[in-house]
CSV table of C-alpha atoms in Angstrom, one decimal:
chain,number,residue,atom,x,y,z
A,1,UNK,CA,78.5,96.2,87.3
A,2,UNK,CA,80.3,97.2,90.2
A,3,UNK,CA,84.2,95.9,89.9
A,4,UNK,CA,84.2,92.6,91.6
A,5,UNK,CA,86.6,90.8,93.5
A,6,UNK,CA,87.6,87.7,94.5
A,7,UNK,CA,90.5,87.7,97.3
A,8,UNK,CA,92.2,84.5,98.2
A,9,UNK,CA,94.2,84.7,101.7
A,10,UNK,CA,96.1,82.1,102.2
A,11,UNK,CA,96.6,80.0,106.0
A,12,UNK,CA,99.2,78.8,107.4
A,13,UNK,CA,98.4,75.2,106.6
A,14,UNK,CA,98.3,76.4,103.0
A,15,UNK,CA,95.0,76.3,101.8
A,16,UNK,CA,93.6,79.4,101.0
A,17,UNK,CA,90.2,81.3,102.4
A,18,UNK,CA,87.9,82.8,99.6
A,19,UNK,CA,86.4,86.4,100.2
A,20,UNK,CA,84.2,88.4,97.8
A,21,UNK,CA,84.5,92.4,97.5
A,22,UNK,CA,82.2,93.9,95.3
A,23,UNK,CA,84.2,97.0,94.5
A,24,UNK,CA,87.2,95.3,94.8
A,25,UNK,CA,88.5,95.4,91.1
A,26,UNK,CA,88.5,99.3,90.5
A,27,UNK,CA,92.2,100.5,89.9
A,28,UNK,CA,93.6,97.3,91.4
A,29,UNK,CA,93.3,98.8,94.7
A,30,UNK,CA,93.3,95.9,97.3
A,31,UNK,CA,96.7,95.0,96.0
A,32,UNK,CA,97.6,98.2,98.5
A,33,UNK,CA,95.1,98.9,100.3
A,34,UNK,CA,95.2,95.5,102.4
A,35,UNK,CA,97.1,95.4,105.8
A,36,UNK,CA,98.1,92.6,108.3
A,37,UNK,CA,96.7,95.5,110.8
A,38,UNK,CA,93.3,96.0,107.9
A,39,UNK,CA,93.0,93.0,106.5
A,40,UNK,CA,89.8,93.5,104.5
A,41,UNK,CA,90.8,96.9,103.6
A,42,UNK,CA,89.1,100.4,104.0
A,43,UNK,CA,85.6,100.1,105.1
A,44,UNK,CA,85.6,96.4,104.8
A,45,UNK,CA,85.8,96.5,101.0
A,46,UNK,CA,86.2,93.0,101.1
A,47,UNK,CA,83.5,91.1,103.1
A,48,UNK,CA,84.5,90.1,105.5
A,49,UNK,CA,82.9,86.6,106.2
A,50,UNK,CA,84.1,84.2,103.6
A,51,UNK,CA,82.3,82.2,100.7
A,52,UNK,CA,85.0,79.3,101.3
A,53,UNK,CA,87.4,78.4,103.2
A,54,UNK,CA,90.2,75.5,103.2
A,55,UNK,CA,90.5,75.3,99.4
A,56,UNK,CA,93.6,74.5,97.2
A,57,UNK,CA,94.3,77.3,94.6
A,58,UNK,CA,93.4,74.7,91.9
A,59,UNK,CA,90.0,74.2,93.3
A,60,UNK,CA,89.7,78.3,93.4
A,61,UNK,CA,90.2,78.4,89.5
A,62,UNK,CA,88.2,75.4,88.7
A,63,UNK,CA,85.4,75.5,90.9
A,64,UNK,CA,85.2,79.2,92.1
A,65,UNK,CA,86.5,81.7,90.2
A,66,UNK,CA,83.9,83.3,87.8
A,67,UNK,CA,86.3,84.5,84.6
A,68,UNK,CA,83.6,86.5,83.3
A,69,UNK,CA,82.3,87.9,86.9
A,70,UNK,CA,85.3,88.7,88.7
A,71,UNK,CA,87.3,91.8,87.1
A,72,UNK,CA,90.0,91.4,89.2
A,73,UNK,CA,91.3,88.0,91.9
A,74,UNK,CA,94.3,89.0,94.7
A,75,UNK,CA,96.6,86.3,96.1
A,76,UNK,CA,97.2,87.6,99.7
A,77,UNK,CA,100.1,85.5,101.5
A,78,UNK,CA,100.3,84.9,105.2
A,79,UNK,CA,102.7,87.8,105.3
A,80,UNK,CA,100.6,89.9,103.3
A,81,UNK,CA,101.8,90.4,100.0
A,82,UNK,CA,99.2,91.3,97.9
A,83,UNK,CA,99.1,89.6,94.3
A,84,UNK,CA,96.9,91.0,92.0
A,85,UNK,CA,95.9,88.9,88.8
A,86,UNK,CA,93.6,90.3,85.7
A,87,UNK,CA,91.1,87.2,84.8
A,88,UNK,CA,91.0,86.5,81.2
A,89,UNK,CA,88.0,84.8,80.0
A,90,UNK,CA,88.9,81.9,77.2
A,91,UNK,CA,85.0,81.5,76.1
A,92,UNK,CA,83.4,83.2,73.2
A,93,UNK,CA,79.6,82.5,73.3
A,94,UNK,CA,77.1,83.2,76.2
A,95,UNK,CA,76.6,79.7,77.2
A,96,UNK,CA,80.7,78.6,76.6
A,97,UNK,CA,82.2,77.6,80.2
A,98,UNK,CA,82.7,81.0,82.8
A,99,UNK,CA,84.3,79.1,85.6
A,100,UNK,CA,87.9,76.8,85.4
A,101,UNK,CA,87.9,78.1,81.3
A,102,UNK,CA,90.7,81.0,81.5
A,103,UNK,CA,93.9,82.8,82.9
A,104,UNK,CA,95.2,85.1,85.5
A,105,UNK,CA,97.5,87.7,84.0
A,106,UNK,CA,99.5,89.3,86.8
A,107,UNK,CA,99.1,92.9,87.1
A,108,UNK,CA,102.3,95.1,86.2
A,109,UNK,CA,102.8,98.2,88.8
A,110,UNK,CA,104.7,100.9,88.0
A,111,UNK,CA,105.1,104.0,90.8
A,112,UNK,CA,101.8,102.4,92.4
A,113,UNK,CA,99.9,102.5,89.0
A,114,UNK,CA,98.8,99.3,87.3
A,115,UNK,CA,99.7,99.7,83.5
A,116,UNK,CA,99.0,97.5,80.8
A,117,UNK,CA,95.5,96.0,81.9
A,118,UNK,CA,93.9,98.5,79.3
A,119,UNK,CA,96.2,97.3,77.0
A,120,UNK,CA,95.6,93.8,77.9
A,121,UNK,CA,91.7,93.7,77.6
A,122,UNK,CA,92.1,95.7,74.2
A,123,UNK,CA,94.6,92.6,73.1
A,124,UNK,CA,92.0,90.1,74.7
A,125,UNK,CA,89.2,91.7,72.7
A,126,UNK,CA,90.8,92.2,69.6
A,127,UNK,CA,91.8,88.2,69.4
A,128,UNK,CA,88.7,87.7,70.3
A,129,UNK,CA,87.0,89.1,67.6
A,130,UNK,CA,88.8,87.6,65.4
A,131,UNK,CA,88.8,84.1,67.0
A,132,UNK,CA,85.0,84.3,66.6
A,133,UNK,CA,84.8,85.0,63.4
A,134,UNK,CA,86.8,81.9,62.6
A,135,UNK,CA,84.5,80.4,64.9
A,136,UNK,CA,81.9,81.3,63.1
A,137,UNK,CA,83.2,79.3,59.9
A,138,UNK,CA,83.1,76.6,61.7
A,139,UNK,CA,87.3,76.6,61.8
A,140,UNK,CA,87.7,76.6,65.2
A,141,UNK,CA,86.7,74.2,67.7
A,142,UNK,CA,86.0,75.8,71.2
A,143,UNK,CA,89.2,73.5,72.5
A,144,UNK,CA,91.5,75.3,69.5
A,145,UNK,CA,90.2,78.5,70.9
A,146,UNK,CA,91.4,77.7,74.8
A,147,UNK,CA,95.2,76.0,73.2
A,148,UNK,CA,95.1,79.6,71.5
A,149,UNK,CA,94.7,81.7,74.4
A,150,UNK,CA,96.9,79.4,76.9
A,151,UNK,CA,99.9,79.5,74.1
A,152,UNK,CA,99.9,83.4,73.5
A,153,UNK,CA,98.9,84.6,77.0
A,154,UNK,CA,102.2,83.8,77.8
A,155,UNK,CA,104.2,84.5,75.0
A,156,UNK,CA,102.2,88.2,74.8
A,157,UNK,CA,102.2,88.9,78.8
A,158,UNK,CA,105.1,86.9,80.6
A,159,UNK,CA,105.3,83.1,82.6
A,160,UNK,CA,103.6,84.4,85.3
A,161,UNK,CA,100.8,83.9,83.8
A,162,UNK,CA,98.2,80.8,85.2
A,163,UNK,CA,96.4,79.2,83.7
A,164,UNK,CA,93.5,77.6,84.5
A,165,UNK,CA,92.6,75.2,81.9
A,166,UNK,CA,96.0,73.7,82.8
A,167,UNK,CA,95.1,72.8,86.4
A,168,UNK,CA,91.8,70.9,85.3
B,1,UNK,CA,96.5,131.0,113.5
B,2,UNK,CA,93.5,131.6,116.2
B,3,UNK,CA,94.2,129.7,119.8
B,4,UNK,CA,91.4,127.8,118.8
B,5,UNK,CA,93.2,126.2,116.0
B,6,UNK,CA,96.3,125.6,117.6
B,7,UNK,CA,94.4,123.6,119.9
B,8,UNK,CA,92.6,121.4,117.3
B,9,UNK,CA,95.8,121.2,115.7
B,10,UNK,CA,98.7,120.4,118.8
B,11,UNK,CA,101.6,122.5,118.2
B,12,UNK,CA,103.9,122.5,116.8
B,13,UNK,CA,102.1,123.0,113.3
B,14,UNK,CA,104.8,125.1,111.3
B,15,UNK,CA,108.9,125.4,111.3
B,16,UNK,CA,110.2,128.0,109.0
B,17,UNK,CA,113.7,127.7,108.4
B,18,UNK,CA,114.1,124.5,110.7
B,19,UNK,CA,117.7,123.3,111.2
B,20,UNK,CA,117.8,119.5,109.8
B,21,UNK,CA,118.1,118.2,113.1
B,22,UNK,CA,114.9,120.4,113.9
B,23,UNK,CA,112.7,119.4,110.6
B,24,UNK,CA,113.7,115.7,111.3
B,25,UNK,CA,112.0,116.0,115.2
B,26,UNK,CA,108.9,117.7,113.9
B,27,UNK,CA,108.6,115.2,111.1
B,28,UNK,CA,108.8,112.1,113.5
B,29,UNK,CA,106.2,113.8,116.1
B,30,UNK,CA,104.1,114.5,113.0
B,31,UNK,CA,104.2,111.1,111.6
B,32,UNK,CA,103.5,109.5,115.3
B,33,UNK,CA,100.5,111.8,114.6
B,34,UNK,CA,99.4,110.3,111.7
B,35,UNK,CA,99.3,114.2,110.6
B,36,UNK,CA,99.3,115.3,107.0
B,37,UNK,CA,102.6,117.4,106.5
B,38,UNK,CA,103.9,119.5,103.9
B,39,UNK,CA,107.2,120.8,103.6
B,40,UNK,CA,109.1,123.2,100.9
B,41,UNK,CA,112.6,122.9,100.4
B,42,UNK,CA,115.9,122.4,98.2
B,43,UNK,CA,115.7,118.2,97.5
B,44,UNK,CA,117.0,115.6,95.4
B,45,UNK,CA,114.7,112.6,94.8
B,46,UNK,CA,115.9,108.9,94.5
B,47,UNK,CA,113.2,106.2,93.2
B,48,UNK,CA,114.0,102.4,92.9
B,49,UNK,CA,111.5,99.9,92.4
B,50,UNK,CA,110.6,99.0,88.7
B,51,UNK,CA,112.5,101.4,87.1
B,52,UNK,CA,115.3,103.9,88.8
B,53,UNK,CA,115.0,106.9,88.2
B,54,UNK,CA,116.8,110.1,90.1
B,55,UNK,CA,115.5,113.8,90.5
B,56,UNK,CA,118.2,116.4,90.8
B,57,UNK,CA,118.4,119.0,93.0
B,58,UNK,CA,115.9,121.6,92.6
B,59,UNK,CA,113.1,123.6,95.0
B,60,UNK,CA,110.1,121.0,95.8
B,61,UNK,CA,106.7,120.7,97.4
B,62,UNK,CA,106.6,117.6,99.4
B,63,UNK,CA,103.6,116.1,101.0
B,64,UNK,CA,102.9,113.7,103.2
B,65,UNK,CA,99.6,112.3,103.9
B,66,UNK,CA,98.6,109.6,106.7
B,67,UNK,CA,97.3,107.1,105.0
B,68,UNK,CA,100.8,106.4,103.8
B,69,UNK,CA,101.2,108.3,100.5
B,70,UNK,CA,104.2,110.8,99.4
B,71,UNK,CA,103.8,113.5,96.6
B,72,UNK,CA,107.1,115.5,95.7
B,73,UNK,CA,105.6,118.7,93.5
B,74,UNK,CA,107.7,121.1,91.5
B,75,UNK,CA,106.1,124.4,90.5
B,76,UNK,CA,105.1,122.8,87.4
B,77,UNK,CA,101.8,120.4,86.3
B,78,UNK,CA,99.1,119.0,88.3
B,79,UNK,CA,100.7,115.8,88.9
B,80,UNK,CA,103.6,115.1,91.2
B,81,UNK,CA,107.0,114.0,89.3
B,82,UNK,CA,107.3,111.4,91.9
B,83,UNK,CA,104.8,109.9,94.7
B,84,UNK,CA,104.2,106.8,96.4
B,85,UNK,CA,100.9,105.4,96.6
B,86,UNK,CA,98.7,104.5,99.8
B,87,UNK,CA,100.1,102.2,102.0
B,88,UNK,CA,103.5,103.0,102.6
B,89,UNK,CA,106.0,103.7,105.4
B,90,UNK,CA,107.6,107.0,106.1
B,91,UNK,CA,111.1,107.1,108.1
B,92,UNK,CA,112.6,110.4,108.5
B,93,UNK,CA,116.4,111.0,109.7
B,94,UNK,CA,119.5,113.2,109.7
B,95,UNK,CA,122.0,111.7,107.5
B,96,UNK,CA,125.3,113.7,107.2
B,97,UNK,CA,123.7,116.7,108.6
B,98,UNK,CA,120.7,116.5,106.1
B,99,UNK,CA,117.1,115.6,106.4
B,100,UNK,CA,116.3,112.7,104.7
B,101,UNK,CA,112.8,110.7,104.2
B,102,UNK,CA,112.6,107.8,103.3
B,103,UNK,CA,109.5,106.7,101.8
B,104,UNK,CA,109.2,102.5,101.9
B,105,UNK,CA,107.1,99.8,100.2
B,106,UNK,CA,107.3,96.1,100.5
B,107,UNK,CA,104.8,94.8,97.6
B,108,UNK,CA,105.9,95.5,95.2
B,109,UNK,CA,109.4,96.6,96.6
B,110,UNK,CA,109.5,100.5,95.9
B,111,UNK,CA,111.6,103.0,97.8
B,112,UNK,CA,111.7,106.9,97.6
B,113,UNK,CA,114.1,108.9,99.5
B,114,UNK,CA,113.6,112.2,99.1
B,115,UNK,CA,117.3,113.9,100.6
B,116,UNK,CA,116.7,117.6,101.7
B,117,UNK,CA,119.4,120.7,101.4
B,118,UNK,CA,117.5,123.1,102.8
B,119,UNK,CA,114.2,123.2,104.2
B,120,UNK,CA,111.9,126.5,104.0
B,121,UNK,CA,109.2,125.2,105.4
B,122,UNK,CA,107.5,122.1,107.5
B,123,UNK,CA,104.3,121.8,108.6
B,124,UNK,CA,101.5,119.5,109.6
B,125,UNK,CA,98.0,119.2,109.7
B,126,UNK,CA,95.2,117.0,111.3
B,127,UNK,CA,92.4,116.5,108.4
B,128,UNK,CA,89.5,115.7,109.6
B,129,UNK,CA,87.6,114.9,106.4
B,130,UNK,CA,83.8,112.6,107.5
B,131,UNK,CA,83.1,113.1,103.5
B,132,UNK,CA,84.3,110.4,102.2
B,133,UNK,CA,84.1,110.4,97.8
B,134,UNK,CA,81.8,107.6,96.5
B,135,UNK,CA,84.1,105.2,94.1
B,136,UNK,CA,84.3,107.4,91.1
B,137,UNK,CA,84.2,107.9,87.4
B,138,UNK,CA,82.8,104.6,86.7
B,139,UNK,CA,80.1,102.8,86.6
B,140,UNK,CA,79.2,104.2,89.9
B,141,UNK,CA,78.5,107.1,88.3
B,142,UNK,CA,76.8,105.9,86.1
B,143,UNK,CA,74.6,104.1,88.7
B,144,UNK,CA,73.9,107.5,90.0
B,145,UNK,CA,72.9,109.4,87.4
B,146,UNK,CA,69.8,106.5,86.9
B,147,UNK,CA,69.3,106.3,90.5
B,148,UNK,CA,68.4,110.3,90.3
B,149,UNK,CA,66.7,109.7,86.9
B,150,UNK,CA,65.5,106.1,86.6
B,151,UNK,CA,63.4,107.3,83.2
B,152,UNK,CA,67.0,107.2,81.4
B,153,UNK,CA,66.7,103.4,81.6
B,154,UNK,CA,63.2,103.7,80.4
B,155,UNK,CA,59.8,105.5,81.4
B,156,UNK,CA,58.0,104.2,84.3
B,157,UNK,CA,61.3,102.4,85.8
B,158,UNK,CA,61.4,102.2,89.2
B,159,UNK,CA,64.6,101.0,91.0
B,160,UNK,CA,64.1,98.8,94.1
B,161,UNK,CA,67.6,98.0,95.2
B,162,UNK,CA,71.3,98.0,94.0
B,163,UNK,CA,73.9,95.0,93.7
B,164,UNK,CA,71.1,92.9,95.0
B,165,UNK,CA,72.8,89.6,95.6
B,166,UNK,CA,71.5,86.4,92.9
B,167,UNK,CA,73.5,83.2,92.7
B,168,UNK,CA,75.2,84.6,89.4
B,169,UNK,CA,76.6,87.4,91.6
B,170,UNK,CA,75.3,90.8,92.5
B,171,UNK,CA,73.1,92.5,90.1
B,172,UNK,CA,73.7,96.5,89.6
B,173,UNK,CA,70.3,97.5,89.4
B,174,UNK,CA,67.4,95.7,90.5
B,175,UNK,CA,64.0,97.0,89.9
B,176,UNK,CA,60.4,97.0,88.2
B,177,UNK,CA,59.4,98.4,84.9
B,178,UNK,CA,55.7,100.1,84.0
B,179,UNK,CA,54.1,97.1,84.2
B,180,UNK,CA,55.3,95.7,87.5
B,181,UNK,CA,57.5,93.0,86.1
B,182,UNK,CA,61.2,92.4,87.4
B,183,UNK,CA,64.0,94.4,85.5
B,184,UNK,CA,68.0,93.5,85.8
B,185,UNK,CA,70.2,96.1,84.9
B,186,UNK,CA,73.7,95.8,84.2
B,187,UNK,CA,76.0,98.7,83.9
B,188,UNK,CA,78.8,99.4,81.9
B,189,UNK,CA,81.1,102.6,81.6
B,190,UNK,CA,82.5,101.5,77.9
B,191,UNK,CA,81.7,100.1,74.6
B,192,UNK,CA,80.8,96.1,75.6
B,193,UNK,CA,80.9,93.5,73.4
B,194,UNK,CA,79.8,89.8,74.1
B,195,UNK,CA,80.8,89.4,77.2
B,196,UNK,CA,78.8,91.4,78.8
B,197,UNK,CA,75.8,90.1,77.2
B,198,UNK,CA,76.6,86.9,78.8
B,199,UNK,CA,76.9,88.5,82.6
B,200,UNK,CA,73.8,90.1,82.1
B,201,UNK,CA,71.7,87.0,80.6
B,202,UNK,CA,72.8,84.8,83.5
B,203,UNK,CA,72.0,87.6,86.1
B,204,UNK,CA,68.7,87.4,84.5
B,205,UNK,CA,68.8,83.1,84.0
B,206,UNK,CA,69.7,83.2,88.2
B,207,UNK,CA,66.7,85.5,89.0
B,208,UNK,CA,64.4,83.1,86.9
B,209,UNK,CA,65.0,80.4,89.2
B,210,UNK,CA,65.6,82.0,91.9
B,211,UNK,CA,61.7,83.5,91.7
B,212,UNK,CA,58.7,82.0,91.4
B,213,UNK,CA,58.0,79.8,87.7
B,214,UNK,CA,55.6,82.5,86.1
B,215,UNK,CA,57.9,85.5,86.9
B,216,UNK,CA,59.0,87.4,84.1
B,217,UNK,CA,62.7,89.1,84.2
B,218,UNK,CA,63.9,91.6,81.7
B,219,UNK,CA,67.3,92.4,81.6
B,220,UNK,CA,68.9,95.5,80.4
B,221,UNK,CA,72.5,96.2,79.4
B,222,UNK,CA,73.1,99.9,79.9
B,223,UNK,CA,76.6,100.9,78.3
B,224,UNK,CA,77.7,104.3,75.9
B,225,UNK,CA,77.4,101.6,73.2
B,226,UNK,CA,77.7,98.0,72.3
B,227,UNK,CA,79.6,95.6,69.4
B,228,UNK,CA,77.8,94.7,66.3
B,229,UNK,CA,78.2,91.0,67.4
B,230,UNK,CA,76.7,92.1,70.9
B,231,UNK,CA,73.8,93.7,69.4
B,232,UNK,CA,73.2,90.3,67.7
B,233,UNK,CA,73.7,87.9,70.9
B,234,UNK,CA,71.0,90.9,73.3
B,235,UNK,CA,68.5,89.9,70.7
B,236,UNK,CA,69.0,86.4,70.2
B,237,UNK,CA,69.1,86.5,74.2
B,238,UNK,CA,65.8,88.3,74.5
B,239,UNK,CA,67.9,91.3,76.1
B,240,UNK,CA,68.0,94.8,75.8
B,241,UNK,CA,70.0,97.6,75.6
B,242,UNK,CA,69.9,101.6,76.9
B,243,UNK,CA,72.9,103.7,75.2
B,244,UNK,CA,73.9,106.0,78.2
B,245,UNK,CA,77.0,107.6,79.5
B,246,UNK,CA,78.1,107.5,82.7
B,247,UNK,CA,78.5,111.7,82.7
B,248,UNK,CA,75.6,113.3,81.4
């Protein structure tokens, strides 16, 4: 599927510009790989015209960021500190929200190597499989399933962690 | 060494036995470079970013390369017991009659410094490399390996492009089966479950609209295997799925 990005720089005036890489995602890499001096990294990994520009970081997790698309979105600030968030997808079923339904979990770097993510999606699936088959009984209500996720996220993987369903 | 070389690579390329005063002006020509240097000496390493950690002293391979990474090798293993990853600043300087380097990063904040005793050797190279790897051991590879066989999706398939842009987001393969109608494949390195049944039935959704009202789009999930409750949702969705690795 390629390992697509979404990579939000942020101006001056604080609104943020929204880029797209297609590759972006693999081993975290834009988080440094991205330079004041190369700001769309290597090649252009990030392309370099932007899908939007001017938006809030609310309106980026409502309205444009694709939880089940996008393996990997970056925070870059006007200095050019690289944030780089794993997207956790809250929805179950194929036709449950994608976009505005989920969290960023920021990535954990140690000696230049994200750890954890594995660990993370493993976590994500697991509760998912057995959120589903609650689901299935008919316990669980899609909004029980989001409370679920935006209560343990944080308790399992820190306060840095956004959410988006929060923000709506 | 030929002349020839030397030339290419601008001496000075190698100090044996430098003085630290020496080794630290070779470094900082080196670095201006943007050469790749290696040197072999007595060192003690100091890490702090996440964790601390210290290396005592002990005889060490140390690399640096230009696009801003460090590797300090013992004589042991194929990995380095410490590095720094792509990106970061080298400083080198004589501190109380020692070389030391000084290895810097500023997101996160991570700092090696890498404080010589002795050094054996120093030198540096100009790597000129137009090869440049393809992203690896993932689903790139697996990509290729149905670019150069497109029958391991299914006989008669015939690619037509890759990450061919819809308005769901870029599809991995894009082509025609047998029968001339559109395929979508989507590729996945690991066991999928539901999830990715639901990227690659709104690739194929997107395309629907996106071409004319009597076109017919197959989509197929290619992955080493799927979820039970995945299996389920491709049929229920009208999708299919090809069990492939991504190495053969």
């Amino acid at each position: 599927m390629g390992h697509r990005a979404l990579v939000a720089y942020e101006q001056a005036d604080g609104t943020f510009d929204l880029h797209y890489s297609q590759w972006g995602a693999l081993g975290f890499r834009l988080a440094y790989t991205l330079a004041e001096t190369d700001p769309f990294g290597p090649d252009e990994t990030v392309e370099p015209t932007p899908r939007a520009t001017g938006l809030s970081f609310d309106v980026i997790l409502t309205d444009y960021l694709d939880f089940l698309l996008h393996e990997a979105f970056y925070v870059v600030s006007p200095g050019f500190d690289v944030t780089a968030y794993v997207p956790v997808w809250f929805g179950l079923e194929t036709d449950d929200e994608v976009v505005g339904n989920g969290a960023l979990v920021p990535v954990i770097w140690r000696n230049g190597t994200p750890v954890d993510v594995e660990y993370l999606e493993g976590w994500v699936d697991g509760a998912k499989t057995s959120l589903r088959a609650h689901h299935e009984q008919c316990a669980l209500t899609p909004a029980a399933i989001q409370e679920f996720f935006a209560e343990t996220l944080p308790e399992w993987f820190g306060n840095d962690v956004i959410l988006a369903s929060e923000v709506r | 060494m030929t002349a020839t070389d030397e030339e290419q690579a601008g001496p000075p390329a190698t100090l044996s036995q430098p003085t630290p005063a020496a080794a630290t002006d070779f470094l900082e020509t080196a670095l201006a470079r943007d050469s790749l240097i290696t040197l072999f000496g007595r060192c003690t390493v100091e890490y702090d970013g996440r964790a601390a950690s210290y290396l005592g002293p002990g005889d060490r391979h140390v690399m640096l390369k230009p696009d801003g990474s460090l590797l300090v090798h013992t004589g042991e293993g194929q990995k380095p017991v410490n590095w720094q990853p792509p990106g970061c600043t080298h400083e080198p300087r004589l501190c109380e009659g020692s070389l030391q380097i000084r290895s810097v990063r500023s997101n996160p904040a991570e700092e090696l410094l890498v404080t010589f005793e002795s050094v054996v050797q120093v030198a540096a190279f100009d790597p000129t490399d137009e090869s440049t790897l393809a992203v690896e051991g993932t689903e790139a590879d697996l990509k290729r390996r149905i670019l150069d066989d497109p029958s391991l999706v299914e006989p008669g398939f015939q690619p037509l492009a890759t990450e061919r842009e819809t308005p769901a987001g870029a599809v991995d393969i894009f082509g025609r089966d047998a029968a001339g109608r559109i395929v979508v494949v989507e590729l996945k390195r690991r066991r999928v479950g539901p999830d990715a049944v639901g990227q690659l039935g709104r690739y194929v959704e997107a395309l629907r609209r996106e071409l004319h009202a009597d076109a017919t789009v197959r989509g197929i999930l290619v992955a080493p295997s799927v979820t039970d409750r995945a299996r389920d949702l491709l049929a229920e969705n009208g999708l299919e799925f090809v069990a492939l690795d991504p190495t053969a």
